[in-house]
PDB file of C-alpha atoms in Angstrom:
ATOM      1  CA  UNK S   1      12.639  -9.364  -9.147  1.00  0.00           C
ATOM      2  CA  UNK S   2      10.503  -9.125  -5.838  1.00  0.00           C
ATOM      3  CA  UNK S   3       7.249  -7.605  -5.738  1.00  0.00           C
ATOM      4  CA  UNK S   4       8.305  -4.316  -3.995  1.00  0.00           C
ATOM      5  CA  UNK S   5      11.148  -3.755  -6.434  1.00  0.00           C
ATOM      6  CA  UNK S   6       8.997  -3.781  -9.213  1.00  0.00           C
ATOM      7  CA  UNK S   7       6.468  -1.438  -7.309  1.00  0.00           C
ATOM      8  CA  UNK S   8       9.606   0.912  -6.595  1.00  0.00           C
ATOM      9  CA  UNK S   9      10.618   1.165 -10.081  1.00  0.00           C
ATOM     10  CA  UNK S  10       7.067   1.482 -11.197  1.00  0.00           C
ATOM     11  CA  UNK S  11       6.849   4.473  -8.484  1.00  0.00           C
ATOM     12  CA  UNK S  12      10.058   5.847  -9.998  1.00  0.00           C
ATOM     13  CA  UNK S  13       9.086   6.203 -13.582  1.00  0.00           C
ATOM     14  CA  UNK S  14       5.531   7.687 -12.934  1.00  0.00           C
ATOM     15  CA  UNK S  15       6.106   9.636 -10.211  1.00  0.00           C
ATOM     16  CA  UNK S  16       7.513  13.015  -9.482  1.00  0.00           C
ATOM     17  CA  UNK S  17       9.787  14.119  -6.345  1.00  0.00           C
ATOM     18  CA  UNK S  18       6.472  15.857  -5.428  1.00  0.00           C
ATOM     19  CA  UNK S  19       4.461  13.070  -5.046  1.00  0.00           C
ATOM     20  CA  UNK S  20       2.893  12.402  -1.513  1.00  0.00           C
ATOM     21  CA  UNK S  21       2.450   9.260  -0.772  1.00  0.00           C
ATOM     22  CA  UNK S  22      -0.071   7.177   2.285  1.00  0.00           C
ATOM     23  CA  UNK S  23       1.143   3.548   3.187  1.00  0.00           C
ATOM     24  CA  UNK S  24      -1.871   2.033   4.654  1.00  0.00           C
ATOM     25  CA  UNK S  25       0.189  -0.902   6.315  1.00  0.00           C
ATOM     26  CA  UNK S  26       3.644   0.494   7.249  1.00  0.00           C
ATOM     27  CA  UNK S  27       4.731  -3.009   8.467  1.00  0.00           C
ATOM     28  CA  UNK S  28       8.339  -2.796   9.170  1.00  0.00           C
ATOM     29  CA  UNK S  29       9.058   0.627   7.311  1.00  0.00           C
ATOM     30  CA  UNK S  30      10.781  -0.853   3.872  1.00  0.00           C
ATOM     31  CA  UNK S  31       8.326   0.918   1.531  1.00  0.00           C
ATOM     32  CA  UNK S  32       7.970   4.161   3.740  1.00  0.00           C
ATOM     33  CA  UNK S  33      12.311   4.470   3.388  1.00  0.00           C
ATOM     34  CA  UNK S  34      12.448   4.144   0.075  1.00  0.00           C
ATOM     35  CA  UNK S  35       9.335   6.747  -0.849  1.00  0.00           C
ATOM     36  CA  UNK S  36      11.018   9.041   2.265  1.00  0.00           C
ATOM     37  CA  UNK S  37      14.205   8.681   0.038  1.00  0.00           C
ATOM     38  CA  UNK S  38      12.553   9.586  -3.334  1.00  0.00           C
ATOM     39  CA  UNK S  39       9.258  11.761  -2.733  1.00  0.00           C
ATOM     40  CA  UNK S  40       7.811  14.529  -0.565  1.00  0.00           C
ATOM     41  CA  UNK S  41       5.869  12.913   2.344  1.00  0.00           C
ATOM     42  CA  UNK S  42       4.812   9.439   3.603  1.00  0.00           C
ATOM     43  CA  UNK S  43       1.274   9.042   5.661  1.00  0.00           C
ATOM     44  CA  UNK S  44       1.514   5.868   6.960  1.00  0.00           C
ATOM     45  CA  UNK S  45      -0.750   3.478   9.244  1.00  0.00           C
ATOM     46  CA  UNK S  46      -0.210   0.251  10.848  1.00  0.00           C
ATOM     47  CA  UNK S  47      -2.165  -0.846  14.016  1.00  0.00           C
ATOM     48  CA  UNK S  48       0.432  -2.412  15.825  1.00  0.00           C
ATOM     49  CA  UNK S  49       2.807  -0.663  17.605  1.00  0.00           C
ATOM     50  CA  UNK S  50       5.824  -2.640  16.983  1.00  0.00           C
ATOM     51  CA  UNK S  51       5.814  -1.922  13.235  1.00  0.00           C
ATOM     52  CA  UNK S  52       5.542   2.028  14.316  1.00  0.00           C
ATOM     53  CA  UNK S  53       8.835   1.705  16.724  1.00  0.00           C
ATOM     54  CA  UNK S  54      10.702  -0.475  14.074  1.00  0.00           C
ATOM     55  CA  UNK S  55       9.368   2.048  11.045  1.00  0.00           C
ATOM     56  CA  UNK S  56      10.271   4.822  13.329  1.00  0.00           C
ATOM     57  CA  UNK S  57      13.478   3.693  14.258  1.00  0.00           C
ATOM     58  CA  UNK S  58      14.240   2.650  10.215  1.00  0.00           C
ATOM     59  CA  UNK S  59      13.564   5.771   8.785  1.00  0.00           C
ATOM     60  CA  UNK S  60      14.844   8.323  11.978  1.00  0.00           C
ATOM     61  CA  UNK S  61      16.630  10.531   9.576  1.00  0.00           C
ATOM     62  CA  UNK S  62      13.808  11.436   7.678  1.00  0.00           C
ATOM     63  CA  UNK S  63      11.069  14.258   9.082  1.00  0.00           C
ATOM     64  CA  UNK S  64       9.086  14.130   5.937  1.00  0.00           C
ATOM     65  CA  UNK S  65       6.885  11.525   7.836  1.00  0.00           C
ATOM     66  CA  UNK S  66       3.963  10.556   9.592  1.00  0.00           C
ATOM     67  CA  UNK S  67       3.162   7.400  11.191  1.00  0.00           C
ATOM     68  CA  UNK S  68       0.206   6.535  12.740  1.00  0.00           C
ATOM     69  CA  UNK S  69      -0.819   3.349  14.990  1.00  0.00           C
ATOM     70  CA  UNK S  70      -4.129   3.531  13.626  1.00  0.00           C
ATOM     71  CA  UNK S  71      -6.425   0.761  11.683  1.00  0.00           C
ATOM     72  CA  UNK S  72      -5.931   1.949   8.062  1.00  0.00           C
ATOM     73  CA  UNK S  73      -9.895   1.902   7.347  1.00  0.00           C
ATOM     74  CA  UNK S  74      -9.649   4.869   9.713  1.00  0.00           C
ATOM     75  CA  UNK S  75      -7.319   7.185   7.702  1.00  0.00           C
ATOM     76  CA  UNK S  76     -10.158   9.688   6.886  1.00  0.00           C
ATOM     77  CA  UNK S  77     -10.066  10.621  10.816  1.00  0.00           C
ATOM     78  CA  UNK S  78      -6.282  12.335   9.837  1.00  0.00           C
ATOM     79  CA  UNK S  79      -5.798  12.294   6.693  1.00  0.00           C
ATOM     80  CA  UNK S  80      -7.845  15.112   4.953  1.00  0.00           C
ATOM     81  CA  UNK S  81      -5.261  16.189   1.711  1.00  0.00           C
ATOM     82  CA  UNK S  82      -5.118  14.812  -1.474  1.00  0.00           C
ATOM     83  CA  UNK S  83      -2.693  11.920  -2.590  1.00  0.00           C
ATOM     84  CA  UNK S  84      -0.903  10.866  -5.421  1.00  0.00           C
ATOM     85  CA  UNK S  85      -0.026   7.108  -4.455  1.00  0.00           C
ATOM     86  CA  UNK S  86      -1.885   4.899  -2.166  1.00  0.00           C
ATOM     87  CA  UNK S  87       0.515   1.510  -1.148  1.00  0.00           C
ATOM     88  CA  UNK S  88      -1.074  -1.256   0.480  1.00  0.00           C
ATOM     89  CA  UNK S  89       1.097  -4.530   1.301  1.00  0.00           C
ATOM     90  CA  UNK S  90      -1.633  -7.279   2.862  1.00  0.00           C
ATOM     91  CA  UNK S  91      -0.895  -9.924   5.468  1.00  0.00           C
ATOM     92  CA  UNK S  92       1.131  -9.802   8.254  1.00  0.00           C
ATOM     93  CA  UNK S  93       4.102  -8.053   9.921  1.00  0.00           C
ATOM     94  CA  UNK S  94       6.924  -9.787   8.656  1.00  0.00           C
ATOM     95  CA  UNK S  95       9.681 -11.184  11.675  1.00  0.00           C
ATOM     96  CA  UNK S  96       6.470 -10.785  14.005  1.00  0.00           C
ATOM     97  CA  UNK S  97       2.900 -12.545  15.014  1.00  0.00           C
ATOM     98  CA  UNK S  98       1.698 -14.197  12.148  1.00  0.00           C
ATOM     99  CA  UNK S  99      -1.705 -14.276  13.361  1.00  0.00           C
ATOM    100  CA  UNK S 100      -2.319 -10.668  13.568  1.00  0.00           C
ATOM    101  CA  UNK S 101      -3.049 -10.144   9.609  1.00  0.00           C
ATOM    102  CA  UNK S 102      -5.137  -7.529   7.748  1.00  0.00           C
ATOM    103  CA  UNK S 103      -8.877  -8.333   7.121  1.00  0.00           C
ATOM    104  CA  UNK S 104     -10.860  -8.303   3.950  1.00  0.00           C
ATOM    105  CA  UNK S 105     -13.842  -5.925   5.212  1.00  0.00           C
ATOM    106  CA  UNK S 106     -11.448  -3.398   6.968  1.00  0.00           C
ATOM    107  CA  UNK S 107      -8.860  -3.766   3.921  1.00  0.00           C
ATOM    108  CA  UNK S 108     -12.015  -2.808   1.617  1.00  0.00           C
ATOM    109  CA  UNK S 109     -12.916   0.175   4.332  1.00  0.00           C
ATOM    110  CA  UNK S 110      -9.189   1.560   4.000  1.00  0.00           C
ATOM    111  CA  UNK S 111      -9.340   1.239   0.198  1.00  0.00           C
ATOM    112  CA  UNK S 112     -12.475   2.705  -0.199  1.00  0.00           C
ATOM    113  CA  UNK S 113     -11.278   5.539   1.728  1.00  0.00           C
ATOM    114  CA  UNK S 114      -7.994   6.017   0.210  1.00  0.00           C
ATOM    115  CA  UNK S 115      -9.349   6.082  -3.284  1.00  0.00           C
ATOM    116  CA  UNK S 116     -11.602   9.101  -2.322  1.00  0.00           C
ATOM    117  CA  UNK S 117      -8.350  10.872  -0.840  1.00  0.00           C
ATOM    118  CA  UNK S 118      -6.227   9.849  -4.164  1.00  0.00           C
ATOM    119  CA  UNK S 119      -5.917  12.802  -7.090  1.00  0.00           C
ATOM    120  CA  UNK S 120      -7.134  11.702 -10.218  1.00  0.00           C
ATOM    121  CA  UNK S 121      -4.664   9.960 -12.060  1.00  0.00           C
ATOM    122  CA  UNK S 122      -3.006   9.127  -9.024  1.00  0.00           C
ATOM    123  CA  UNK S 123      -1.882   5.245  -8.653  1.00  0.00           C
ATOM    124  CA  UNK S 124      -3.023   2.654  -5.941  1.00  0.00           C
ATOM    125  CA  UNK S 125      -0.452  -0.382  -5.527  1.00  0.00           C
ATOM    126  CA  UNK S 126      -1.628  -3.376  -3.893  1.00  0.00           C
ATOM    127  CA  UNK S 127       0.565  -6.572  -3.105  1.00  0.00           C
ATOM    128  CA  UNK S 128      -1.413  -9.175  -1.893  1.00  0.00           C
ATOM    129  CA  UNK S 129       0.014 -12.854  -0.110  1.00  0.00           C
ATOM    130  CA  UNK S 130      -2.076 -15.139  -0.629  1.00  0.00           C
ATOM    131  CA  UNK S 131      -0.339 -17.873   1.682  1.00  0.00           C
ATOM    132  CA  UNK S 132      -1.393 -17.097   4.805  1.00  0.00           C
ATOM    133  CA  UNK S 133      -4.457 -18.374   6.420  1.00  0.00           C
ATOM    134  CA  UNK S 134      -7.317 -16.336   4.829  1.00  0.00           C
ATOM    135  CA  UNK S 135      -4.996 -14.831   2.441  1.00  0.00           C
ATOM    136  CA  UNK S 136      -6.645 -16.286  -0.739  1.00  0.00           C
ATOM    137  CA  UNK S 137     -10.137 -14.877   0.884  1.00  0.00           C
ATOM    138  CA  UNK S 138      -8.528 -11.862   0.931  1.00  0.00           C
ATOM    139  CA  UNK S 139      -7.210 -11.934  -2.658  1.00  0.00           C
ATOM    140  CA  UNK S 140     -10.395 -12.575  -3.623  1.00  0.00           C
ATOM    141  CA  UNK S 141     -12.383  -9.825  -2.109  1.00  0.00           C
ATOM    142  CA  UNK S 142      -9.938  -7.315  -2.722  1.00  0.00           C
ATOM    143  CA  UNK S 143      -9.437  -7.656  -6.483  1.00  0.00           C
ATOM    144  CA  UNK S 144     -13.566  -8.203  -6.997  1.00  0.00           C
ATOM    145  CA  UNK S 145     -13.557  -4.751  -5.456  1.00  0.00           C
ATOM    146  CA  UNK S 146     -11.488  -3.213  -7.132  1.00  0.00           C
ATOM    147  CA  UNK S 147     -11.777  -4.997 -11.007  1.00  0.00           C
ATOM    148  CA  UNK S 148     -15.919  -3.397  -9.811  1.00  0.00           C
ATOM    149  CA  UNK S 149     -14.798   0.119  -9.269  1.00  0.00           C
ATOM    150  CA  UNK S 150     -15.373   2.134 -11.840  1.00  0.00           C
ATOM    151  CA  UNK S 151     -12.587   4.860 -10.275  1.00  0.00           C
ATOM    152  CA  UNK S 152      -9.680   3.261 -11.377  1.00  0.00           C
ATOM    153  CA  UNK S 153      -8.436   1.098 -14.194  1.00  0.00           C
ATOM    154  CA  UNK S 154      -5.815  -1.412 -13.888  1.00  0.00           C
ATOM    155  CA  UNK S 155      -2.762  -0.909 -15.323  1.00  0.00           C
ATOM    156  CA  UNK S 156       0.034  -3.038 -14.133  1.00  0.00           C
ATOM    157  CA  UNK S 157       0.153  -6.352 -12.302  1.00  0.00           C
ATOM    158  CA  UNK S 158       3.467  -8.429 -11.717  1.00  0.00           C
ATOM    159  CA  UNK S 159       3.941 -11.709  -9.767  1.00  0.00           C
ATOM    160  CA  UNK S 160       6.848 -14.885  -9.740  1.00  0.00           C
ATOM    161  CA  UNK S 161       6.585 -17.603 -12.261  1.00  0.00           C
ATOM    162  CA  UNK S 162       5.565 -20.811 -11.318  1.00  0.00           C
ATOM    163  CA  UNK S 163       3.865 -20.242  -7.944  1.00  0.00           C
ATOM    164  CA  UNK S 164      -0.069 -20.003  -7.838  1.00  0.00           C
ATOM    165  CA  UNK S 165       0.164 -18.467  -4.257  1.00  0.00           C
ATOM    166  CA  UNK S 166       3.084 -16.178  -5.095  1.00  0.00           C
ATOM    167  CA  UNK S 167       2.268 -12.705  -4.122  1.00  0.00           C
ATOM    168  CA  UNK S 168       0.664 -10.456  -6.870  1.00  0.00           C
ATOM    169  CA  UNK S 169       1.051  -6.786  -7.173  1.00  0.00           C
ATOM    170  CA  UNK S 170      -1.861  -5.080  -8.873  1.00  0.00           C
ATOM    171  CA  UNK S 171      -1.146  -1.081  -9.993  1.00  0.00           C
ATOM    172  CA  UNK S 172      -4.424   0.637 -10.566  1.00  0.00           C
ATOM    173  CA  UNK S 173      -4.545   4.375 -11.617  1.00  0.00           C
ATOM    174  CA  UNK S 174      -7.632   6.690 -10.815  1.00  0.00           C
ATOM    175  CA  UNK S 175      -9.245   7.501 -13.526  1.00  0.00           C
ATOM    176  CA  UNK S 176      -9.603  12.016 -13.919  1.00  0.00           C
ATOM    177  CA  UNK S 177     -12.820  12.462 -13.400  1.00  0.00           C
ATOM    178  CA  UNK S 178     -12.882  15.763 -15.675  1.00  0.00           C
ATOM    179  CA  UNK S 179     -12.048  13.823 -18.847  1.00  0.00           C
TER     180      UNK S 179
END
């Protein structure tokens, strides 16, 4: 099973049709149809402005949307309600430049940020590639930040057999803060 099936049917069995839901790298719109097809309302964010045409274009006959050509460590500048899921899908735009890819400090910005906008118990999913130049850098920094934060706890991760750079998906929930 790929990556962002699992993450779909993990989405589908712990959340409602309620849930709102930011995508801090739309890329080329798969994630933003399916949660546009199963929940509320997508936020999403990708800085270049081919991903927001194709995303756009993908998901036309949905209005429960809102796409943004923004760097996702900016989100807090229009993005102000709470969240149930945060989705973040590291790399590059797939069928596009591969040397425009998301980078560690401004990944850590955007999660930072997104975790203060996520409800408690809410869930952050996070598929890192880790074969791309700087991608293992990236891995890295990304999962010593979040294993650190005492926020959330980890409670899923899923990745191929066989295949040390295979992307990993790592499902962490935020932890309610009035238990």
């Amino acid at each position: 099973m790929r990556v962002t099936s699992f993450m779909h049917h993990f989405l589908l069995r712990h959340c409602d049709a309620d849930a709102i839901i930011c995508d801090l790298t739309l890329g080329n719109g798969n994630d933003a149809l399916f949660c546009l097809q199963h929940f509320k309302h997508v936020y999403a964010f990708d800085i270049q402005p081919i991903a927001i045409v194709r995303s756009k274009l993908k998901c036309e006959n949905y209005s429960n949307k809102d796409f943004y050509c923004l760097d996702h460590a900016e989100l807090d500048t229009v993005l102000k309600d709470p969240v149930d899921v945060v989705l973040m899908n590291n790399g590059y735009l797939p069928n596009y430049e591969t040397n425009i890819i998301t980078e560690l400090d401004s990944s850590i910005k955007a999660l930072d940020k997104s975790i203060s906008i996520l409800k408690d118990n809410g869930y952050l999913c996070v598929t890192l590639y880790r074969k791309h130049e700087g991608g293992i850098e990236e891995f890295d920094g990304i999962m010593s930040f979040l294993n650190q934060n005492k926020k959330l706890r980890n409670v899923q991760s899923y990745t191929y057999e066989n295949d040390d750079l295979a992307p990993v998906l790592i499902i962490f929930q935020k932890i309610d803060e009035g238990s």
